[in-house]
Short mmCIF file of C-alpha atoms in Angstrom, two decimals:
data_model
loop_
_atom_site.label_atom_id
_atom_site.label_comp_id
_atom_site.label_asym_id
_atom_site.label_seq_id
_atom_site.Cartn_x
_atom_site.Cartn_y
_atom_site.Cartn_z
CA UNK A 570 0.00 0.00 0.00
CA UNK A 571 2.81 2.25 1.15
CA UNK A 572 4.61 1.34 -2.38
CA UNK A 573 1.11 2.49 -4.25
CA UNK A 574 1.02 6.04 -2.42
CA UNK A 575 4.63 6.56 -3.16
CA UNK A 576 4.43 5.92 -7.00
CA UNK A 577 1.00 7.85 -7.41
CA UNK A 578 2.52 10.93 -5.62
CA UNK A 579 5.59 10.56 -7.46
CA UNK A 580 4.16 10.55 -10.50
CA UNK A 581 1.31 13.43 -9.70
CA UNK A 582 4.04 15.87 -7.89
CA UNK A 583 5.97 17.51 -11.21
CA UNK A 584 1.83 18.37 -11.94
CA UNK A 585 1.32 20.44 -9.05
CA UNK A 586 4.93 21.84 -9.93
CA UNK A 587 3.72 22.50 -13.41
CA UNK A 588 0.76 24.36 -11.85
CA UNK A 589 2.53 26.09 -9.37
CA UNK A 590 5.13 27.73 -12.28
CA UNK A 591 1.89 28.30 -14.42
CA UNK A 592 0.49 32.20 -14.90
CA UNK A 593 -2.53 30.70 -14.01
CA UNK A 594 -2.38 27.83 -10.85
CA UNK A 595 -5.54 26.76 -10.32
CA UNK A 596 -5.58 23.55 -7.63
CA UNK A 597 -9.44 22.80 -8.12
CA UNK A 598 -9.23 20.36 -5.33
CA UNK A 599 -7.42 19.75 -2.40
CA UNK A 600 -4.89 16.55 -2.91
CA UNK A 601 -6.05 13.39 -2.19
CA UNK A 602 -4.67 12.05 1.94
CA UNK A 603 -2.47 8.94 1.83
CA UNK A 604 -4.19 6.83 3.70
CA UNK A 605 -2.80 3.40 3.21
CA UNK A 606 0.73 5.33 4.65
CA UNK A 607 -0.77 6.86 7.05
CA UNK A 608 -2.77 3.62 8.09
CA UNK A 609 0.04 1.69 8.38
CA UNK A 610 2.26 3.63 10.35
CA UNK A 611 -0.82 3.94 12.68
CA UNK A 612 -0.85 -0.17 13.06
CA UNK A 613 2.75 -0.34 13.51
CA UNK A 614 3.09 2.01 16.24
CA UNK A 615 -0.07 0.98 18.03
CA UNK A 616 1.75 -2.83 17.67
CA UNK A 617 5.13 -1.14 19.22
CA UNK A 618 6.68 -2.52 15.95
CA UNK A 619 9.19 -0.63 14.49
CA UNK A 620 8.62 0.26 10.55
CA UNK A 621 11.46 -1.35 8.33
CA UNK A 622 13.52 1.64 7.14
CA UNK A 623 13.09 1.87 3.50
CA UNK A 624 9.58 1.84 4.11
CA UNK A 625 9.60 4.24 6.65
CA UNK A 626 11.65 6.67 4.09
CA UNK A 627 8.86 5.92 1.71
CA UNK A 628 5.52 6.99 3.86
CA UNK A 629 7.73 9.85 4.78
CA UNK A 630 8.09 11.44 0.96
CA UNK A 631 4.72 10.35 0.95
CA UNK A 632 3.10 12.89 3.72
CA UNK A 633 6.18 15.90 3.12
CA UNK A 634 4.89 15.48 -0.29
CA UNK A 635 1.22 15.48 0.54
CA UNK A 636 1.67 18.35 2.93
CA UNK A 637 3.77 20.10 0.74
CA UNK A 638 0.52 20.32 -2.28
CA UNK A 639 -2.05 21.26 0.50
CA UNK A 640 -0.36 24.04 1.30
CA UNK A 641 0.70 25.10 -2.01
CA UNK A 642 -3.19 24.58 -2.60
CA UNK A 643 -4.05 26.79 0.35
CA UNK A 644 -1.46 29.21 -0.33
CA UNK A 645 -3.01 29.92 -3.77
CA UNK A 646 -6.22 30.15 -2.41
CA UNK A 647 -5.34 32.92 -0.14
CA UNK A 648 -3.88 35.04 -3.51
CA UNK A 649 0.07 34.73 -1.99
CA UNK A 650 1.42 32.71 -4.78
CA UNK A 651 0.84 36.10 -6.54
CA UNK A 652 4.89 37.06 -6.22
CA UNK A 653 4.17 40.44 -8.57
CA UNK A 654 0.86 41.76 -6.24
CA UNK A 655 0.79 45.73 -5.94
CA UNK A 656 3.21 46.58 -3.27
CA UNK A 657 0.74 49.57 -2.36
CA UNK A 658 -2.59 46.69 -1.50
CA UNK A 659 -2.69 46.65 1.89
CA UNK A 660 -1.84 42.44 3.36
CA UNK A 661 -5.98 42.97 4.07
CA UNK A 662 -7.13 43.07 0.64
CA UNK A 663 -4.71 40.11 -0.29
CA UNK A 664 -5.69 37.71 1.84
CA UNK A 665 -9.83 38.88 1.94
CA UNK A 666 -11.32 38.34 -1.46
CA UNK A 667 -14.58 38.50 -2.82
CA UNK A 668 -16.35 35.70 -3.27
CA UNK A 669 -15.77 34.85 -6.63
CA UNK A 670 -12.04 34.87 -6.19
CA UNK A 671 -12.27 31.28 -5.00
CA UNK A 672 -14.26 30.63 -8.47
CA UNK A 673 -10.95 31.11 -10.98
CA UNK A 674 -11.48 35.64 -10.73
CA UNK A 675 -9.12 37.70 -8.43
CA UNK A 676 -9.27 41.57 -8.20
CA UNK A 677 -6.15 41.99 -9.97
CA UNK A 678 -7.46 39.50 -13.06
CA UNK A 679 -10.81 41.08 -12.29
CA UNK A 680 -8.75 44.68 -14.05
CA UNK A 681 -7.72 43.03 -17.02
CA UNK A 682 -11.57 42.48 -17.70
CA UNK A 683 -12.12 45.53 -19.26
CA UNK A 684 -10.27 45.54 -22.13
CA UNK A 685 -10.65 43.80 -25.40
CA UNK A 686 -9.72 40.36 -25.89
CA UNK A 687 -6.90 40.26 -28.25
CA UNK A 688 -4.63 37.99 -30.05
CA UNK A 689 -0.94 38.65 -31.32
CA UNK A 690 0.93 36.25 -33.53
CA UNK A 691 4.44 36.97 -33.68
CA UNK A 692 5.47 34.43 -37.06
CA UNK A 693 8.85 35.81 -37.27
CA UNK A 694 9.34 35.81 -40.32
CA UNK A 695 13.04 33.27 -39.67
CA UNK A 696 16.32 34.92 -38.74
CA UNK A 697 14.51 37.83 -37.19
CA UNK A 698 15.27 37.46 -33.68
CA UNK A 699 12.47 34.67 -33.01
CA UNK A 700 14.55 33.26 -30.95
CA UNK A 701 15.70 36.17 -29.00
CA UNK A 702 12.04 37.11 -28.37
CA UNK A 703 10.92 34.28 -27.33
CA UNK A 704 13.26 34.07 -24.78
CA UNK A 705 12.93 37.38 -23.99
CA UNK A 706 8.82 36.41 -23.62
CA UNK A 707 9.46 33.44 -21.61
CA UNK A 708 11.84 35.55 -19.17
CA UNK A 709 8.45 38.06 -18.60
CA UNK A 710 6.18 34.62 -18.24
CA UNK A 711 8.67 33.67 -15.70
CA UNK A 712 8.51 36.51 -14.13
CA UNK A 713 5.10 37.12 -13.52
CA UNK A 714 5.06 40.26 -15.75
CA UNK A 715 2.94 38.94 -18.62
CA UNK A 716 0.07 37.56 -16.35
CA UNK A 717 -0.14 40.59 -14.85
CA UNK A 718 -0.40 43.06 -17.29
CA UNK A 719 -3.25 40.31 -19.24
CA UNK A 720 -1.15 38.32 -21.23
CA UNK A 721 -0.69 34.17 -21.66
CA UNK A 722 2.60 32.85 -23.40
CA UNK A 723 4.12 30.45 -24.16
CA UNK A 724 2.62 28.23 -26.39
CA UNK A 725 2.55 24.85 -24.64
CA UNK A 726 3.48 22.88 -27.79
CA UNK A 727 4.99 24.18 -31.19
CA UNK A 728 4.72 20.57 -32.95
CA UNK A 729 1.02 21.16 -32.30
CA UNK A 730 1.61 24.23 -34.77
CA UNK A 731 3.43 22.46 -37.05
CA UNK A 732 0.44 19.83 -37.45
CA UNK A 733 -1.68 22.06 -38.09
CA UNK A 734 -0.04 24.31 -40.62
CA UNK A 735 1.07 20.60 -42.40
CA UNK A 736 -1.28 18.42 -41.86
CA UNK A 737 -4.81 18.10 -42.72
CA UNK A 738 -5.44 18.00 -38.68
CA UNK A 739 -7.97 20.60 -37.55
CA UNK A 740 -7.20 20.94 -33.80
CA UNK A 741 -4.63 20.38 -31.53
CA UNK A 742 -5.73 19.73 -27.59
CA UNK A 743 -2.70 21.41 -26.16
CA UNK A 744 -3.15 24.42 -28.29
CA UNK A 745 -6.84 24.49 -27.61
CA UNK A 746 -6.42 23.97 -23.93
CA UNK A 747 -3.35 26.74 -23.52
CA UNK A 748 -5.82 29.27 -25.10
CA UNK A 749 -8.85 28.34 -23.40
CA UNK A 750 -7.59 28.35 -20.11
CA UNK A 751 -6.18 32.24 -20.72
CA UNK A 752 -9.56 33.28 -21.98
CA UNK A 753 -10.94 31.87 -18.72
CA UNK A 754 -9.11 33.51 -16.87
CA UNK A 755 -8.96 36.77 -18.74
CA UNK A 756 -5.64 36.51 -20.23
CA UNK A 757 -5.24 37.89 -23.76
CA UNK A 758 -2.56 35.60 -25.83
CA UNK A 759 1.04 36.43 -27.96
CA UNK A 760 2.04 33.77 -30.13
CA UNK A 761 5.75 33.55 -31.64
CA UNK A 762 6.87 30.64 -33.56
CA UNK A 763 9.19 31.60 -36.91
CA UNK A 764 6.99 28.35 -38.65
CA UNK A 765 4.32 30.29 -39.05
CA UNK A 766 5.68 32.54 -42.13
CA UNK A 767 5.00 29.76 -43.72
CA UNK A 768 1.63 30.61 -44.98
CA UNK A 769 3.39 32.75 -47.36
CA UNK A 770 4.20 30.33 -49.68
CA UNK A 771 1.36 28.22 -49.38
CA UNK A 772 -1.33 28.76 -52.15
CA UNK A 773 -4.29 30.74 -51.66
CA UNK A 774 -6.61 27.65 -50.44
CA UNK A 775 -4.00 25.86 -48.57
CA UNK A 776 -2.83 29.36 -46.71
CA UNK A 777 -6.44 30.42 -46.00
CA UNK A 778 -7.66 26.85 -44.49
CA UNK A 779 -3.60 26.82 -42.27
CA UNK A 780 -4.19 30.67 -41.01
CA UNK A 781 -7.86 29.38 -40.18
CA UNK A 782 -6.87 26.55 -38.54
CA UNK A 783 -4.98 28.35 -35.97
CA UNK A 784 -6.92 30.84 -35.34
CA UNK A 785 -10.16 28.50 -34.47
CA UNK A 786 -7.93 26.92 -32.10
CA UNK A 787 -7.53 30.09 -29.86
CA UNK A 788 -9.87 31.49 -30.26
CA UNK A 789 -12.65 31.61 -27.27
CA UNK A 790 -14.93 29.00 -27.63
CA UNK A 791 -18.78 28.28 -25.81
CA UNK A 792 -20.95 25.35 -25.82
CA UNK A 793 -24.50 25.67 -27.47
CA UNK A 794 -26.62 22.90 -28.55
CA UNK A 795 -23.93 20.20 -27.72
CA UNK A 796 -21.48 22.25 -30.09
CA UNK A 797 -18.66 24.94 -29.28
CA UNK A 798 -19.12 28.00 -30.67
CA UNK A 799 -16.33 29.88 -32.03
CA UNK A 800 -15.99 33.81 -30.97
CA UNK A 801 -14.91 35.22 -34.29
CA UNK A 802 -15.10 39.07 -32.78
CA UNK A 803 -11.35 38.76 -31.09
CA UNK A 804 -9.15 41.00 -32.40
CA UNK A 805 -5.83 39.41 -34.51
CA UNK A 806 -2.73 41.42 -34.88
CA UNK A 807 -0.11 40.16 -37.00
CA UNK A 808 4.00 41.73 -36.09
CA UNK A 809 6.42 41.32 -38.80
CA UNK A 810 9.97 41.61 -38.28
CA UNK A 811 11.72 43.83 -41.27
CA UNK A 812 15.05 43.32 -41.41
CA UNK A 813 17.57 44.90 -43.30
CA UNK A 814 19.71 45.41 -45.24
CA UNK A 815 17.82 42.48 -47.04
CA UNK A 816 20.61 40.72 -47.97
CA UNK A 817 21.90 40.10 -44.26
CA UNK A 818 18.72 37.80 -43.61
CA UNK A 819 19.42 36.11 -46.99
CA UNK A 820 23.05 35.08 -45.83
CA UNK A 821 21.57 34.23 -43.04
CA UNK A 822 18.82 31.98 -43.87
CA UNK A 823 21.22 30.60 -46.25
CA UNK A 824 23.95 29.68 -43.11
CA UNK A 825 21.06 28.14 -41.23
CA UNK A 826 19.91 26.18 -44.23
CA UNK A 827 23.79 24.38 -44.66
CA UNK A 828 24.78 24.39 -40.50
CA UNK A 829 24.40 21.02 -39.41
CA UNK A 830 25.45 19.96 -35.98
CA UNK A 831 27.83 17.24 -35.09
CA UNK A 832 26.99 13.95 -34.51
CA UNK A 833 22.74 14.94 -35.46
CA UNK A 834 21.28 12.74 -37.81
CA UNK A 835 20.39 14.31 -41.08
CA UNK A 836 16.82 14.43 -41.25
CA UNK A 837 14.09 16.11 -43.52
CA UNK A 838 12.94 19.87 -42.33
CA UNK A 839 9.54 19.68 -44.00
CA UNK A 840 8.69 21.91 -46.33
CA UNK A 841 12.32 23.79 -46.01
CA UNK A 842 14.63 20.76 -47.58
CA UNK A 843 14.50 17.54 -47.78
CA UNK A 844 17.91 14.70 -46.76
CA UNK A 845 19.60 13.47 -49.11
CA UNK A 846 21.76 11.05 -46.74
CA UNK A 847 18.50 9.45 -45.41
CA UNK A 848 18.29 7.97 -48.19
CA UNK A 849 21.40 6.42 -48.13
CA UNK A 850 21.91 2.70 -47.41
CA UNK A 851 22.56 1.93 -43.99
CA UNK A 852 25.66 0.93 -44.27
CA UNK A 853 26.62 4.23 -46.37
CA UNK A 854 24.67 6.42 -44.24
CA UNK A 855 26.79 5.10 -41.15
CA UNK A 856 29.67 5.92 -42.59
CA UNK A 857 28.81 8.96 -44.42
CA UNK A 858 31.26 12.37 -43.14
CA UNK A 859 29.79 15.51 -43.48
CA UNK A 860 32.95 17.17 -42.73
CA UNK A 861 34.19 15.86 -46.39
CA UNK A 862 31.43 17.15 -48.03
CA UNK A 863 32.21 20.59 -49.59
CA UNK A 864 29.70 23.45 -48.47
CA UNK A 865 27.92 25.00 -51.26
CA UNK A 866 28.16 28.56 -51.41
CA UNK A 867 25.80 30.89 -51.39
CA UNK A 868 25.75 31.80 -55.22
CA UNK A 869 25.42 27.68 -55.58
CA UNK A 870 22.90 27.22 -53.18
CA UNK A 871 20.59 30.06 -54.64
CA UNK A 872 21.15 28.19 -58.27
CA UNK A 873 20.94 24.68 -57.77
CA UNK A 874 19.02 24.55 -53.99
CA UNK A 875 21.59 21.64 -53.44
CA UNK A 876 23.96 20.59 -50.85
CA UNK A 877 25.53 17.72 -52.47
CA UNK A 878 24.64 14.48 -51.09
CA UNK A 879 23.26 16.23 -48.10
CA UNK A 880 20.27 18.09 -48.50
CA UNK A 881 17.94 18.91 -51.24
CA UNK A 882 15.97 22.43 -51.08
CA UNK A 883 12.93 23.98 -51.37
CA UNK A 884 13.75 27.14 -52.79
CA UNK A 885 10.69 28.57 -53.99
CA UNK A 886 9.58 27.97 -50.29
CA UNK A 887 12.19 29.00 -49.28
CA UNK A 888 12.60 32.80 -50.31
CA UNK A 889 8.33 32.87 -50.69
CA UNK A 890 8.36 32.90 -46.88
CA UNK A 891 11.39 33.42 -44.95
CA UNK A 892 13.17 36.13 -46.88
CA UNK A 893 9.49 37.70 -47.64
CA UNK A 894 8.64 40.02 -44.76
CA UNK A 895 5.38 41.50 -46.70
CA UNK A 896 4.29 37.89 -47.95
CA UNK A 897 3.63 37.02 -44.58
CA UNK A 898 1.78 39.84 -44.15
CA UNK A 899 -0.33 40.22 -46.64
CA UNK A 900 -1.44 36.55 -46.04
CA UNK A 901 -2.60 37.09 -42.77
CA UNK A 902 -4.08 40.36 -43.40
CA UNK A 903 -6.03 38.53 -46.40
CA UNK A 904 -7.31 35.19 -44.83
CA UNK A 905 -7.01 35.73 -40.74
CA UNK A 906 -8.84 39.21 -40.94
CA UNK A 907 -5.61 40.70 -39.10
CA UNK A 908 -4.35 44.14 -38.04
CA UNK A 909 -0.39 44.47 -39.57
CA UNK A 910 2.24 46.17 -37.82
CA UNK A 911 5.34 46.17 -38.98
CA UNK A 912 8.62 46.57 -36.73
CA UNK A 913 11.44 47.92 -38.39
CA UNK A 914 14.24 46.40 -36.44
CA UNK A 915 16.48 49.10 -37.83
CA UNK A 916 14.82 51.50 -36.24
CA UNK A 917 15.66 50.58 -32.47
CA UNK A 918 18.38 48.42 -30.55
CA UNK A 919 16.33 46.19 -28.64
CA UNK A 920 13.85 44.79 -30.92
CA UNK A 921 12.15 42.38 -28.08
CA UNK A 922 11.87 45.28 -25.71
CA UNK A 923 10.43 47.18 -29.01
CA UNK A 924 7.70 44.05 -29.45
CA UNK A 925 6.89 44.21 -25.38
CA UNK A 926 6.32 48.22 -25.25
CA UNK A 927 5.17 49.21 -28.40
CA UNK A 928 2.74 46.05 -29.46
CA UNK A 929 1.78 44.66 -25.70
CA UNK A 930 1.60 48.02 -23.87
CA UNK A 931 3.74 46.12 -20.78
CA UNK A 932 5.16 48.94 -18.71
CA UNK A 933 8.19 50.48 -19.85
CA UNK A 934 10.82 53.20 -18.67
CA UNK A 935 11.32 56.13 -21.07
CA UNK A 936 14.41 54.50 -22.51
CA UNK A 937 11.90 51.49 -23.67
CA UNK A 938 13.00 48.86 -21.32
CA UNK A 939 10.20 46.47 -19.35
CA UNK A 940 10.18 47.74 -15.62
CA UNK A 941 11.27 44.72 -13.68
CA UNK A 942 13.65 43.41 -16.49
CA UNK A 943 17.26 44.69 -15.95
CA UNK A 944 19.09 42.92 -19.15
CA UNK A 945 19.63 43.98 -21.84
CA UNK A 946 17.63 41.36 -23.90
CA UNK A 947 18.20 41.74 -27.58
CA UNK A 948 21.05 38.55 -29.11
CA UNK A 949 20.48 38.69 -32.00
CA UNK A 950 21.97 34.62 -33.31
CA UNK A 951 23.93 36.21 -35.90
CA UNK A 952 27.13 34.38 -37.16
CA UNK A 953 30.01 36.61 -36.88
CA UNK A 954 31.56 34.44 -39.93
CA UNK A 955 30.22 32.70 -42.87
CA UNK A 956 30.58 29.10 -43.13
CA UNK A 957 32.37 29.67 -46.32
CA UNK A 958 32.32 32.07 -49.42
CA UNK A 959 29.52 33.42 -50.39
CA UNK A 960 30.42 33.14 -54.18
CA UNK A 961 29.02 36.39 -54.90
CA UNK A 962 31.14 40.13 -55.08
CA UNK A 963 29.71 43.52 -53.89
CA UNK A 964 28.10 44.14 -57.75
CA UNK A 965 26.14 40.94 -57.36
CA UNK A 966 25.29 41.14 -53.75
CA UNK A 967 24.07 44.60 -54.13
CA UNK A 968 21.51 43.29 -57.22
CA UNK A 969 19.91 40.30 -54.74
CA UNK A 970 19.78 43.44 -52.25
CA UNK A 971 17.39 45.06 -55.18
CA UNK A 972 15.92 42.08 -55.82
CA UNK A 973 14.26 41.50 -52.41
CA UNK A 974 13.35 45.27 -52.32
CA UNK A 975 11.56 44.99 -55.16
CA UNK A 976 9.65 42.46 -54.24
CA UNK A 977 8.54 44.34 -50.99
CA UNK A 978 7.85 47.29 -52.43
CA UNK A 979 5.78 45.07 -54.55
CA UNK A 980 3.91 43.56 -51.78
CA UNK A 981 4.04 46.55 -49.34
CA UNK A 982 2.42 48.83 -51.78
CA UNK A 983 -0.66 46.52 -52.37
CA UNK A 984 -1.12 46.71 -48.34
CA UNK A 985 -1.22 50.45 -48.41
CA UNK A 986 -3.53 50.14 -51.32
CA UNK A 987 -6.05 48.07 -49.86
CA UNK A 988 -8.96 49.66 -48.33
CA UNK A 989 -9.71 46.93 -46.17
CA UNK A 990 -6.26 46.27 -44.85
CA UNK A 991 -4.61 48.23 -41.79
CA UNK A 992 -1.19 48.17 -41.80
CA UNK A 993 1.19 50.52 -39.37
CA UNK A 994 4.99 51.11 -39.23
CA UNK A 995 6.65 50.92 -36.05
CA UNK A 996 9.99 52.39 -35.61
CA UNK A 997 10.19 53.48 -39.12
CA UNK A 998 14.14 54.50 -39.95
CA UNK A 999 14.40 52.26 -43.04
CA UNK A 1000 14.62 54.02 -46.76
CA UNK A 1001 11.26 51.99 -47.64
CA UNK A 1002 8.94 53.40 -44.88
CA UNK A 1003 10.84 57.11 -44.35
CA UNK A 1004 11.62 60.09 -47.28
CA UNK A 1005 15.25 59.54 -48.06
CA UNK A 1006 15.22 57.49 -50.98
CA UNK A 1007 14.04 55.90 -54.09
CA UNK A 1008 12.72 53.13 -51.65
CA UNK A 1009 10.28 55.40 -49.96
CA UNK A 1010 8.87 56.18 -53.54
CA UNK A 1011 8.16 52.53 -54.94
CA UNK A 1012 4.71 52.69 -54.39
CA UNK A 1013 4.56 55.43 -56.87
CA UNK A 1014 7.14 54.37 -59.98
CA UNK A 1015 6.03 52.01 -62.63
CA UNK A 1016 4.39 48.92 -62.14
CA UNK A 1017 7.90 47.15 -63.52
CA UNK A 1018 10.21 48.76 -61.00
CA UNK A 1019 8.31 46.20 -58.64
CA UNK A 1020 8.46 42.35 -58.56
CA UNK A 1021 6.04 39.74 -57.65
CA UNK A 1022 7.00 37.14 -55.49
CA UNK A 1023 7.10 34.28 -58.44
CA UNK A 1024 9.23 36.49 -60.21
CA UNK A 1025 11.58 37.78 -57.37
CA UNK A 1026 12.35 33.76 -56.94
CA UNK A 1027 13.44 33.26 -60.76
CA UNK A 1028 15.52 36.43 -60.77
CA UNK A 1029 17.31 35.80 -57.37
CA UNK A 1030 18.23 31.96 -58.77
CA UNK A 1031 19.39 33.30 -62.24
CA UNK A 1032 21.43 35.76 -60.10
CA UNK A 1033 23.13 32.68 -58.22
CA UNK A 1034 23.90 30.72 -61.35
CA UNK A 1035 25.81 34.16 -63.17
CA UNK A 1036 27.48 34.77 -59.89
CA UNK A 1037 28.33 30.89 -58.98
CA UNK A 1038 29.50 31.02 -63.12
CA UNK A 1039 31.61 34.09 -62.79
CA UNK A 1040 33.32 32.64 -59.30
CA UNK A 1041 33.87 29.43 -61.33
CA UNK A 1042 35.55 31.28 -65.02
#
């Protein structure tokens, strides 16, 4: 029996951990008294018999563990697990709720009612800083910082997002769940997760029916006539990342694309590329060195989307939605009904900081740092040197640096355009969003200054065969 209550606690503890760490712990009920331990201790010491030791070890986890939940449970109850409550509430009003408080609403939750309920997706697009901002996010979640100022990150599970942006699954529990449980409890949600630029080189169907997909599951639901009913009236804003100069995300989506760690196996990165030593027979495959295999540069890689014997890319995919800032976009303006800001990072030094002050309204000094962070939090994972050459000279760099401008002033200028699209600049410094250039003016030169995505693809390719030619005469 003793064995039975030491197991189930075991295994139930790291749950009432996970709750305790959670923005919102909610112990519904009290945890359930060992009482085969305590039972037998009881018999033992009412026989004068002395418990063996292991077992005696055992029924005491047992109750420090037990005790430990109830008053975690009673703790949270009383509103102290609360480590961010106003320093100017008096210990009265902490401890003396109203009654609803026990029912999943405290006073300071209770604030957060009033506003709108909201929804931010953060979907990079990659080598943006997604990585730096969601650490940066998960340092605030940590903190307590989010929850209190009426927001719910992280995501619980990004292979959830992956299924549904690949698969023809329409829900994912843990998704649903995460989201649901913030709405309860009056939470709005921020979403970051680089995979979802994808839906920029999806087609039209396939992008609508992903973008939807997400979007039903987090948005608040209700039950009616034995179905849930989906609130559609949430507000979605979309962030974009726009980096420049454009050709500094190109080399380095390119030197994420051909990085491959030691000793990892070589597997597929649906829909990015696709391994080439996978398919390898085993006894090749075990033998196979990357470390002999040349790198392709980046004039090669842009012409033939091949690492030899490695990996096999998809390029079209590639460019359509990592290197294309206003793809993204436009596809979630189009098919998730969403508000666009876009961040220009070059237009302030901590772009995280820039995403928590200017997009989440968290409190902020005047020098736009979170109050309560002390960090600085922008790292940027940029490689301070290429893998190897990039096969291309200044001349040819600065044409794939027109290249991708053209094909956001292509896209950009069709947001403005559209009545039925709002799009806003945050942090504008860059020649496309301020006066001080020809970049600034796209919107109003000649239809052929400006490239469509399709296009922008064949001309950046042709651009990596002349250059990988000319690096090879």
């Amino acid at each position: 029996h003793i064995f039975g209550d030491f197991t189930n606690y075991f295994s139930i503890f790291p749950i009432w951990l996970n709750q305790l760490n959670s923005p919102y712990a909610d112990f519904d009920s009290p945890p359930p008294f060992p009482s085969s331990t305590m039972n037998y201790l009881a018999t033992r010491l009412r026989g004068r018999r002395s418990p063996h030791l292991v077992t005696l070890t055992m029924a005491g986890a047992v109750t420090i563990i037990w005790a430990s939940a109830y008053l975690l449970q009673v703790a949270q109850e009383l509103y102290l697990l609360d480590s961010k409550a106003d320093p100017f509430e008096s210990n009265l009003d902490r401890l003396v709720l109203p009654p609803d408080a026990r029912f999943g609403i405290s006073q300071r939750e209770k604030k957060i009612t009033s506003s709108s309920r909201k929804i931010v997706i953060l979907p990079g697009p990659h080598k943006t800083g997604s990585t730096s901002l969601q650490e940066f996010l998960r340092t605030l979640y940590k903190k307590g910082i989010l929850k209190e100022q009426g927001w719910s990150h992280p995501v619980p599970e990004i292979n959830g997002i992956k299924k549904l942006l690949y698969s023809d699954a329409t829900t994912s529990k843990p998704i649903e769940n995460w989201a649901q449980n913030a709405w309860d409890h009056n939470l709005n949600l921020v979403m970051t997760a680089e995979v979802l630029d994808v839906v920029a080189a999806l087609s039209i169907n396939r992008s609508r029916d992903a973008i939807g997909k997400i979007l039903d599951n987090v948005r608040p639901k209700s039950s009616g006539n034995g179905k849930d009913i989906i609130d559609a009236s949430v507000e979605v804003e979309t962030v974009i990342m726009y980096r420049t100069p454009r050709t500094s995300q190109l080399v380095s989506v390119w030197t994420q694309q051909i990085t491959h760690r030691k000793k990892k196996p070589f597997l597929d990165a649906l829909p990015w590329r696709t391994s080439l030593v996978k398919k390898l027979r085993p006894r090749k495959r075990k033998k196979f060195k990357p470390n002999k295999v040349p790198l392709p540069t980046l004039a090669e890689w842009l012409c033939t989307g091949v690492w030899d014997g490695v990996y096999s890319y998809n390029m079209e995919m590639i460019i359509s939605a990592q290197l294309n800032p206003f793809g993204v976009a436009d596809a979630y303006a189009r098919h998730g009904n969403a508000t666009i800001k876009i961040l220009d990072m070059s237009g302030v030094e901590d772009a995280p900081a820039a995403v928590a002050c200017d997009v989440l309204h968290l409190n902020c000094n005047r020098s736009g740092k979170v109050i309560g962070v002390s960090k600085k939090t922008v790292f940027l994972n940029h490689s301070k040197k290429n893998p190897t050459s990039l096969g291309m000279d200044v001349k040819e760099l600065a044409a794939a640096e027109n290249i991708l401008r053209r094909m956001d002033c292509h896209l950009y200028c069709a947001l403005k355009q559209a009545k039925e699209h709002t799009i806003t600049i945050i942090h504008a410094h860059d020649t496309m969003f301020v006066d001080s250039g020809k970049w600034s003016r796209c919107c109003e030169s000649s239809s052929m200054n400006n490239l469509p995505t399709e296009m922008a693809v064949k001309e950046l390719r042709r651009l990596g065969c002349v250059a990988s030619a000319n690096q090879n005469s």
